[in-house]
Coordinates of C-alpha atoms (C1' of nucleotides) in Angstrom, one line a residue:
Chain A
M24 CA 168.3 129.2 119.1
P25 CA 164.8 130.8 119.5
R26 CA 163.1 132.8 117.1
P27 CA 163.7 136.4 117.3
R28 CA 161.2 139.1 117.9
E29 CA 159.5 140.9 115.0
F30 CA 158.6 144.3 116.5
D31 CA 160.1 146.6 118.4
E32 CA 159.1 146.8 121.9
E33 CA 159.5 150.6 122.2
R34 CA 157.0 151.3 119.6
V35 CA 154.2 148.9 120.7
V36 CA 154.7 150.3 124.8
L37 CA 154.7 153.9 123.2
A38 CA 151.4 153.1 120.5
V39 CA 149.8 151.3 123.2
R40 CA 150.3 154.7 125.9
D41 CA 148.8 156.5 123.3
A42 CA 145.5 154.6 123.3
F43 CA 145.6 154.0 127.2
W44 CA 146.0 158.2 127.4
D45 CA 142.9 158.8 124.6
K46 CA 140.5 157.0 126.1
G47 CA 141.9 155.7 129.8
Y48 CA 142.3 152.6 131.1
A49 CA 139.1 150.4 131.5
A50 CA 137.7 151.9 128.4
T51 CA 140.7 150.2 126.2
S52 CA 139.9 146.9 124.8
M53 CA 142.8 144.5 124.1
D54 CA 141.2 144.5 120.8
D55 CA 142.5 148.3 120.7
L56 CA 145.6 147.4 121.8
L57 CA 146.0 144.7 119.4
R58 CA 144.9 147.6 116.3
V59 CA 147.0 150.0 117.2
S60 CA 150.1 147.8 117.9
G61 CA 149.7 145.8 115.1
L62 CA 150.4 142.6 117.2
G63 CA 148.7 139.2 117.3
K64 CA 147.2 137.9 121.1
G65 CA 149.9 135.9 121.6
S66 CA 152.8 138.0 120.8
L67 CA 151.2 140.9 123.1
Y68 CA 150.9 138.8 126.0
G69 CA 153.5 136.7 125.4
A70 CA 155.5 139.6 125.6
F71 CA 153.9 141.7 128.2
G72 CA 151.4 139.6 129.8
D73 CA 147.7 141.0 130.8
K74 CA 146.1 144.5 130.4
H75 CA 147.0 145.2 133.8
R76 CA 150.6 144.1 133.9
L77 CA 151.0 145.8 130.4
F78 CA 149.6 149.0 131.8
L79 CA 151.9 149.8 135.1
R80 CA 154.2 148.8 131.9
V81 CA 153.0 152.0 130.0
L82 CA 152.6 153.7 133.1
R83 CA 156.3 153.4 134.7
D84 CA 157.8 154.1 131.1
Y85 CA 156.0 157.0 130.9
D86 CA 157.0 158.0 134.3
D87 CA 160.6 157.4 134.0
A88 CA 160.5 159.4 130.4
N89 CA 159.2 162.5 132.3
L90 CA 161.5 162.3 135.0
R91 CA 164.6 161.5 132.8
G92 CA 163.4 164.8 130.6
L93 CA 163.1 166.6 133.9
R94 CA 166.3 166.1 135.4
E95 CA 167.6 166.9 131.9
R96 CA 166.4 170.5 131.8
L97 CA 167.6 171.0 135.4
A98 CA 171.0 170.1 134.1
F99 CA 170.9 171.9 131.2
A100 CA 168.8 175.4 132.8
A101 CA 170.6 178.5 132.9
R102 CA 169.0 179.2 135.9
G103 CA 167.4 176.6 138.9
I104 CA 164.4 179.0 138.6
D105 CA 164.1 178.3 134.8
L106 CA 162.8 175.1 135.5
V107 CA 160.2 176.0 137.7
R108 CA 159.0 178.4 135.5
D109 CA 159.0 175.8 132.7
F110 CA 157.6 173.4 134.6
L111 CA 154.6 175.9 135.4
L112 CA 153.9 177.2 132.0
G113 CA 154.4 174.2 130.1
V114 CA 151.4 173.1 131.1
A115 CA 149.4 175.2 128.8
D116 CA 152.4 175.6 126.2
D117 CA 150.7 174.1 123.2
P118 CA 149.1 176.3 120.2
T119 CA 146.9 173.8 119.6
G120 CA 145.1 173.4 123.3
A121 CA 145.5 169.6 122.6
A122 CA 148.2 168.7 125.1
P123 CA 146.1 170.8 127.9
R124 CA 143.0 168.6 126.9
R125 CA 144.9 165.5 126.7
G126 CA 146.4 166.1 130.2
C127 CA 149.1 164.0 131.8
L128 CA 148.4 160.0 131.7
L129 CA 149.6 159.7 135.1
A130 CA 146.9 162.2 136.7
N131 CA 144.1 160.7 134.4
S132 CA 145.3 157.3 135.5
T133 CA 145.3 158.2 138.8
A134 CA 141.9 160.1 139.0
E135 CA 140.3 156.7 137.5
L136 CA 142.1 154.0 139.1
A137 CA 143.5 154.9 142.6
T138 CA 141.0 153.5 144.7
S139 CA 140.9 150.0 142.8
T140 CA 144.5 149.8 141.8
P141 CA 146.9 150.1 145.1
D142 CA 149.6 150.1 142.4
V143 CA 148.4 152.9 140.4
A144 CA 148.8 155.0 143.4
A145 CA 152.1 154.0 144.7
E146 CA 153.2 154.6 141.1
A147 CA 151.8 158.3 141.4
R148 CA 153.2 158.7 144.6
R149 CA 156.9 157.2 143.7
S150 CA 156.6 159.6 140.4
Y151 CA 155.7 162.6 142.7
D152 CA 158.1 162.1 145.1
A153 CA 160.5 162.4 142.5
I154 CA 159.3 165.5 140.9
T155 CA 159.7 167.0 144.2
A156 CA 162.9 166.2 145.0
I157 CA 163.9 167.3 141.6
L158 CA 161.6 170.7 142.0
T159 CA 163.2 170.9 145.4
E160 CA 167.4 171.0 143.8
A161 CA 166.1 173.5 141.6
L162 CA 164.6 175.7 144.0
E163 CA 167.9 175.3 146.1
R164 CA 169.7 176.4 143.3
A165 CA 167.5 179.2 142.9
Q166 CA 167.9 180.4 146.5
R167 CA 171.8 180.1 145.9
E168 CA 171.3 182.1 142.9
G169 CA 168.9 184.8 144.5
D170 CA 166.4 184.1 142.4
V171 CA 164.2 182.8 145.7
D172 CA 163.8 183.9 149.4
P173 CA 167.2 181.5 150.8
D174 CA 165.2 181.3 154.3
A175 CA 162.2 179.5 152.9
D176 CA 161.7 176.0 153.1
A177 CA 162.8 174.4 149.6
A178 CA 161.6 171.4 149.9
E179 CA 157.8 172.7 150.7
I180 CA 157.7 175.2 147.6
A181 CA 158.5 172.5 145.6
R182 CA 155.1 170.5 146.8
A183 CA 153.3 173.3 146.4
V184 CA 154.6 174.3 142.7
L185 CA 153.7 170.8 141.8
A186 CA 150.5 170.7 143.5
A187 CA 149.9 174.1 141.5
Q188 CA 150.9 172.1 138.3
L189 CA 148.7 169.3 138.6
G190 CA 145.8 171.9 139.0
L191 CA 146.8 173.1 136.1
V192 CA 146.8 169.8 134.6
A193 CA 143.0 169.3 135.7
L194 CA 141.8 172.6 134.4
G195 CA 143.7 172.3 131.6
R196 CA 141.5 168.8 130.9
T197 CA 138.4 170.8 130.8
G198 CA 139.6 172.0 127.7
M199 CA 139.4 176.0 129.7
D200 CA 140.5 178.5 127.4
L201 CA 144.4 178.5 126.5
A202 CA 144.8 182.2 127.5
A203 CA 143.0 181.8 130.7
L204 CA 145.0 179.0 131.6
T205 CA 148.3 180.7 130.9
T206 CA 147.4 183.6 133.3
V207 CA 146.1 181.4 136.0
A208 CA 149.8 179.8 135.4
R209 CA 151.0 183.0 135.4
S210 CA 149.4 183.9 138.6
A211 CA 150.7 180.9 140.2
L212 CA 154.2 181.6 139.3
A213 CA 154.1 185.0 140.4
W214 CA 153.4 184.1 143.9
L215 CA 155.9 181.9 144.6
L216 CA 158.8 184.4 143.2
P217 CA 159.3 187.7 144.6
T218 CA 161.6 188.3 141.9
P219 CA 161.3 188.5 138.5
A220 CA 158.6 190.7 136.4
P221 CA 156.4 188.5 134.3
R222 CA 156.5 189.4 130.7
Chain B
M7 CA 96.1 157.4 137.3
P8 CA 99.3 155.9 136.8
R9 CA 100.9 153.4 139.3
P10 CA 103.7 155.5 141.7
R11 CA 106.9 154.6 141.9
E12 CA 108.2 152.9 144.4
F13 CA 111.2 154.1 145.5
D14 CA 113.0 157.2 145.9
E15 CA 114.4 159.3 143.4
E16 CA 117.2 161.2 145.2
R17 CA 118.4 157.8 147.4
V18 CA 118.8 156.0 144.0
V19 CA 120.8 159.1 143.1
L20 CA 123.3 158.8 145.6
A21 CA 123.3 155.4 145.9
V22 CA 124.5 155.3 142.4
R23 CA 126.4 157.8 143.0
D24 CA 129.0 156.0 145.4
A25 CA 129.3 153.1 143.0
F26 CA 130.6 155.7 140.2
W27 CA 132.7 157.5 142.6
D28 CA 134.6 154.4 144.1
K29 CA 134.9 152.4 140.6
G30 CA 134.9 154.9 137.9
Y31 CA 132.5 155.4 135.0
A32 CA 133.6 152.8 133.0
A33 CA 134.5 150.1 135.5
T34 CA 130.9 150.6 137.0
S35 CA 128.6 147.9 135.3
M36 CA 124.8 148.6 135.0
D37 CA 124.5 145.4 137.0
D38 CA 126.4 147.1 140.1
L39 CA 124.1 150.2 139.5
L40 CA 121.0 147.7 140.0
R41 CA 122.8 146.4 143.2
V42 CA 123.4 149.5 145.1
S43 CA 119.7 151.2 143.9
G44 CA 118.0 147.8 144.7
L45 CA 115.6 148.5 141.4
G46 CA 115.1 146.3 138.7
K47 CA 116.3 147.2 135.1
G48 CA 113.0 148.1 133.8
S49 CA 112.6 150.8 136.6
L50 CA 116.0 152.4 136.5
Y51 CA 116.3 152.5 132.5
G52 CA 112.4 153.9 132.7
A53 CA 113.6 156.6 135.4
F54 CA 117.0 157.6 133.9
G55 CA 117.6 156.4 130.6
D56 CA 120.9 154.6 129.9
K57 CA 124.3 155.3 131.8
H58 CA 125.2 157.9 129.8
R59 CA 122.4 159.9 130.8
L60 CA 122.2 158.5 134.8
F61 CA 125.6 159.1 135.2
L62 CA 125.2 162.8 133.6
R63 CA 122.7 163.3 136.0
V64 CA 124.4 161.9 139.4
L65 CA 127.1 164.4 138.3
R66 CA 124.9 167.4 137.9
D67 CA 123.3 166.6 141.1
Y68 CA 126.7 166.2 142.7
D69 CA 127.9 169.4 141.6
D70 CA 124.5 171.4 142.3
A71 CA 125.4 170.4 145.9
N72 CA 128.4 171.3 145.8
L73 CA 127.7 174.4 144.9
R74 CA 124.8 175.2 147.2
G75 CA 127.0 174.3 150.0
L76 CA 129.6 176.7 148.9
R77 CA 127.1 179.3 148.8
E78 CA 125.8 178.9 152.1
R79 CA 129.1 178.5 153.6
L80 CA 129.9 182.0 151.8
A81 CA 126.8 183.2 153.1
F82 CA 127.2 182.2 156.9
A83 CA 130.8 182.6 157.0
A84 CA 131.9 185.5 159.5
R85 CA 134.7 186.8 156.8
G86 CA 135.2 186.4 153.7
I87 CA 138.7 184.9 154.2
D88 CA 136.9 181.9 156.0
L89 CA 135.8 180.0 153.1
V90 CA 138.4 180.6 151.0
R91 CA 140.7 178.6 153.8
D92 CA 138.4 176.0 154.6
F93 CA 138.3 175.4 150.6
L94 CA 142.1 174.4 150.5
L95 CA 142.2 173.2 153.6
G96 CA 139.0 171.0 153.7
V97 CA 140.8 168.9 151.1
A98 CA 142.9 167.4 154.0
D99 CA 140.5 167.7 156.7
D100 CA 139.3 164.0 157.5
P101 CA 141.1 162.2 160.0
T102 CA 140.5 158.6 158.8
G103 CA 142.0 159.8 155.3
A104 CA 139.4 158.0 153.2
A105 CA 138.2 161.5 152.0
P106 CA 140.7 162.4 150.3
R107 CA 142.2 159.2 149.2
R108 CA 138.1 158.9 147.2
G109 CA 138.9 162.5 145.7
C110 CA 136.0 164.4 143.8
L111 CA 133.6 162.8 141.7
L112 CA 134.1 165.4 139.1
A113 CA 138.0 165.7 139.2
N114 CA 137.9 161.9 138.7
S115 CA 135.0 161.9 136.3
T116 CA 136.8 164.6 134.2
A117 CA 140.1 163.1 134.3
E118 CA 138.9 159.6 133.2
L119 CA 136.0 161.0 130.6
A120 CA 136.7 164.3 129.2
T121 CA 138.3 163.4 125.9
S122 CA 135.7 161.0 124.9
T123 CA 132.8 162.9 126.4
P124 CA 132.3 166.5 125.8
D125 CA 129.6 166.6 128.3
V126 CA 131.4 165.8 131.0
A127 CA 134.2 168.1 130.0
A128 CA 131.4 170.9 129.5
E129 CA 130.0 170.3 133.1
A130 CA 133.3 170.7 134.3
R131 CA 133.9 174.1 133.1
R132 CA 130.5 175.1 134.6
S133 CA 131.2 173.9 137.8
Y134 CA 134.3 175.3 137.8
D135 CA 132.9 178.7 136.6
A136 CA 130.5 178.8 139.4
I137 CA 133.0 177.5 142.2
T138 CA 135.4 180.5 140.8
A139 CA 132.7 183.0 141.0
I140 CA 131.9 182.0 144.3
L141 CA 135.8 182.3 145.5
T142 CA 135.8 185.8 143.7
E143 CA 133.1 187.0 145.6
A144 CA 134.7 186.0 149.1
L145 CA 137.8 187.5 147.9
E146 CA 136.7 190.7 147.4
R147 CA 134.6 190.7 150.4
A148 CA 137.8 189.4 152.1
Q149 CA 139.3 192.3 150.4
R150 CA 137.2 194.9 151.8
E151 CA 137.5 193.2 154.7
G152 CA 141.5 193.7 155.0
D153 CA 142.3 190.2 154.7
V154 CA 143.5 190.5 151.3
D155 CA 145.4 192.8 149.3
P156 CA 143.0 195.5 147.8
D157 CA 144.9 196.1 144.6
A158 CA 144.7 192.3 143.8
D159 CA 142.6 191.2 141.1
A160 CA 140.3 188.9 143.1
A161 CA 139.0 186.9 140.2
E162 CA 142.6 186.1 138.9
I163 CA 143.4 185.0 142.9
A164 CA 140.1 182.8 142.9
R165 CA 141.0 180.9 139.7
A166 CA 144.6 180.1 141.2
V167 CA 143.0 179.2 144.7
L168 CA 141.0 176.6 142.6
A169 CA 143.8 175.5 141.0
A170 CA 145.4 175.0 143.9
Q171 CA 142.6 173.1 145.3
L172 CA 142.6 170.5 142.6
G173 CA 146.0 169.8 143.1
L174 CA 145.4 169.0 146.5
V175 CA 142.5 166.8 145.9
A176 CA 145.1 165.2 143.0
L177 CA 147.7 164.6 145.4
G178 CA 145.1 163.2 148.2
R179 CA 144.3 160.7 145.8
T180 CA 147.4 159.3 145.3
G181 CA 147.1 158.4 149.2
M182 CA 149.8 160.8 149.8
D183 CA 150.6 161.4 153.7
L184 CA 147.9 163.4 155.5
A185 CA 150.3 165.3 157.3
A186 CA 152.1 166.1 154.4
L187 CA 148.6 167.0 152.6
T188 CA 147.5 169.4 155.2
T189 CA 151.2 171.4 154.9
V190 CA 150.9 171.7 151.2
A191 CA 147.4 173.5 152.1
R192 CA 148.6 175.2 154.1
S193 CA 151.7 176.6 152.0
A194 CA 149.6 177.3 149.3
L195 CA 146.9 179.4 151.5
A196 CA 150.0 181.2 152.9
W197 CA 151.0 182.6 149.7
L198 CA 147.8 184.0 149.2
L199 CA 147.5 185.7 152.3
P200 CA 149.4 188.6 153.2
T201 CA 147.5 188.6 156.9
P202 CA 147.3 186.3 159.2
A203 CA 149.8 183.8 160.6
P204 CA 148.7 179.9 160.4
R205 CA 148.4 177.9 163.4
Chain C
dC27 C1' 170.3 120.8 107.0
dA28 C1' 168.1 118.6 111.1
dT29 C1' 166.5 119.6 115.9
dG30 C1' 165.1 122.8 119.4
dT31 C1' 163.3 126.8 120.8
dT32 C1' 160.3 130.9 120.7
dG33 C1' 157.0 133.9 117.9
dT34 C1' 153.1 134.4 115.7
dT35 C1' 148.1 133.8 114.7
dG36 C1' 143.8 133.8 114.8
dA37 C1' 140.3 130.1 116.3
dC38 C1' 137.9 129.7 120.6
dC39 C1' 135.9 129.9 125.4
dG40 C1' 133.2 131.6 129.4
dA41 C1' 131.6 135.5 131.4
dT42 C1' 129.9 139.7 131.2
dC43 C1' 128.7 144.1 128.7
dC44 C1' 124.4 147.2 127.7
dG45 C1' 120.2 147.8 126.3
dT46 C1' 115.0 145.7 124.9
dC47 C1' 111.2 143.7 125.8
dC48 C1' 107.3 141.6 128.1
dA49 C1' 104.3 139.8 131.1
dG50 C1' 102.6 140.4 135.6
dA51 C1' 101.6 143.7 139.6
dA52 C1' 100.0 148.2 141.3
dC53 C1' 97.9 151.7 142.2
dA54 C1' 94.4 156.0 140.7
dC55 C1' 90.5 157.1 138.5
dC56 C1' 85.4 156.2 137.0
Chain D
dG8 C1' 84.8 146.9 141.2
dG9 C1' 86.1 147.4 136.2
dT10 C1' 89.5 149.3 133.7
dG11 C1' 93.3 152.2 131.9
dT12 C1' 98.1 153.2 132.6
dT13 C1' 102.5 152.6 134.4
dC14 C1' 105.8 150.4 137.2
dT15 C1' 108.5 146.0 138.6
dG16 C1' 111.5 142.0 137.8
dG17 C1' 113.4 139.3 134.7
dA18 C1' 114.4 136.9 130.9
dC19 C1' 116.6 137.5 126.7
dG20 C1' 119.4 139.4 122.9
dG21 C1' 123.6 140.6 120.4
dA22 C1' 127.8 142.2 121.0
dT23 C1' 131.8 142.3 123.3
dC24 C1' 135.0 141.6 126.9
dG25 C1' 139.8 139.9 128.7
dG26 C1' 142.2 135.4 128.5
dT27 C1' 143.7 131.0 126.7
dC28 C1' 145.4 127.5 123.8
dA29 C1' 146.9 125.2 119.4
dA30 C1' 149.0 124.9 114.6
dC31 C1' 152.1 126.8 112.4
dA32 C1' 156.6 129.9 111.2
dA33 C1' 160.7 131.3 111.8
dC34 C1' 165.0 131.3 113.7
dA35 C1' 170.0 129.7 115.9
dT36 C1' 172.4 125.8 117.0
dG37 C1' 175.0 121.9 116.0

DNA sequence: CATGTTGTTGACCGATCCGTCCAGAACACC
DNA sequence: GGTGTTCTGGACGGATCGGTCAACAACATG
């Protein structure tokens, strides 16, 4: 019956996501979003609602994709500890340094909006809880595989790993020297693991 | 010769700082700043320049005050390790939880603006380098005092401590349960220190 | 091909944005 | 007390903000 959409919803969400990611929520205007999405005003509002709702949609999609990726890597990881290692070292893993400088959309958004926008803070808790659960699973596997002290509290380590990663993300955003960032990541990793000698 | 100022510059900077801290840079309007400062437009622009310059002034004052406080606490600390402990546990040290939820003005600003405003990223590097230097000094003292492994690289630990603290700040901003935040801080601390049993 | 429903486009709105400017007020100095 | 300089408050400006709306286009259905 109705006229069909002329655009791919996912493409629009990704384009809009990049705009928010690069400029932040408040500094991104609806005109920016129309430009990067290529849509007219009516289409964008009709499909996603106002700026705030669109942003939350983008943020949730971003988080879900991250979590999916993390779960997938856990499923395919040779050892549980590999996921933990990648999770920390991955922050600095970009020869150009662009990714660390860009940071994480969720972390950036939380820092910008958590006070004024409870939705964003709640989304951050949801996402961080999920990440903690995945890391906990990975660490429990690592305990069974002999890579982590079996008497330690896996959930507690998981939270600490998450904190370290968030700190690395924050440091990366300052434009900190990439080698230094990698060194910090390795240090953070070394504390957690009695086992494999780095390098 | 000239007519004297009718306002206290420092009071204005503090009031403006709180406004930026609570709403972020972009979401804070000049009208907001006029309101909280109580100044007229001519006065604010005459004394501090435009919004961007005013913000940088506020941010630098904030950082300088932080660094002064840190240096002072190092000077008066009974042991070097005490400063490191306070630096980490202090993130969650507020019964109401308001301070963790508010986060750090520098961290918030870096997350919001680092991409588009190189000044802010540079200021963050400056501040974090200074903090690392202070923590390094504290850790070297702790090494001499037998609280930290003397063979460890103090500067490397300092950077890792800074990363952990930034991660805690980020977690606190999500509104995470205060007890959980304290636990994470204690865990992070425990990694670094072979010595004193926490609690 | 007629009809009905939805998508698309862009003009348009009031509000708010940041910054300039100017007329008048308040002091220091002679 | 006159004079000069700065400070003060607010009117004003052009630009941009987010959001609505109506006319038109494009399809699915019968």
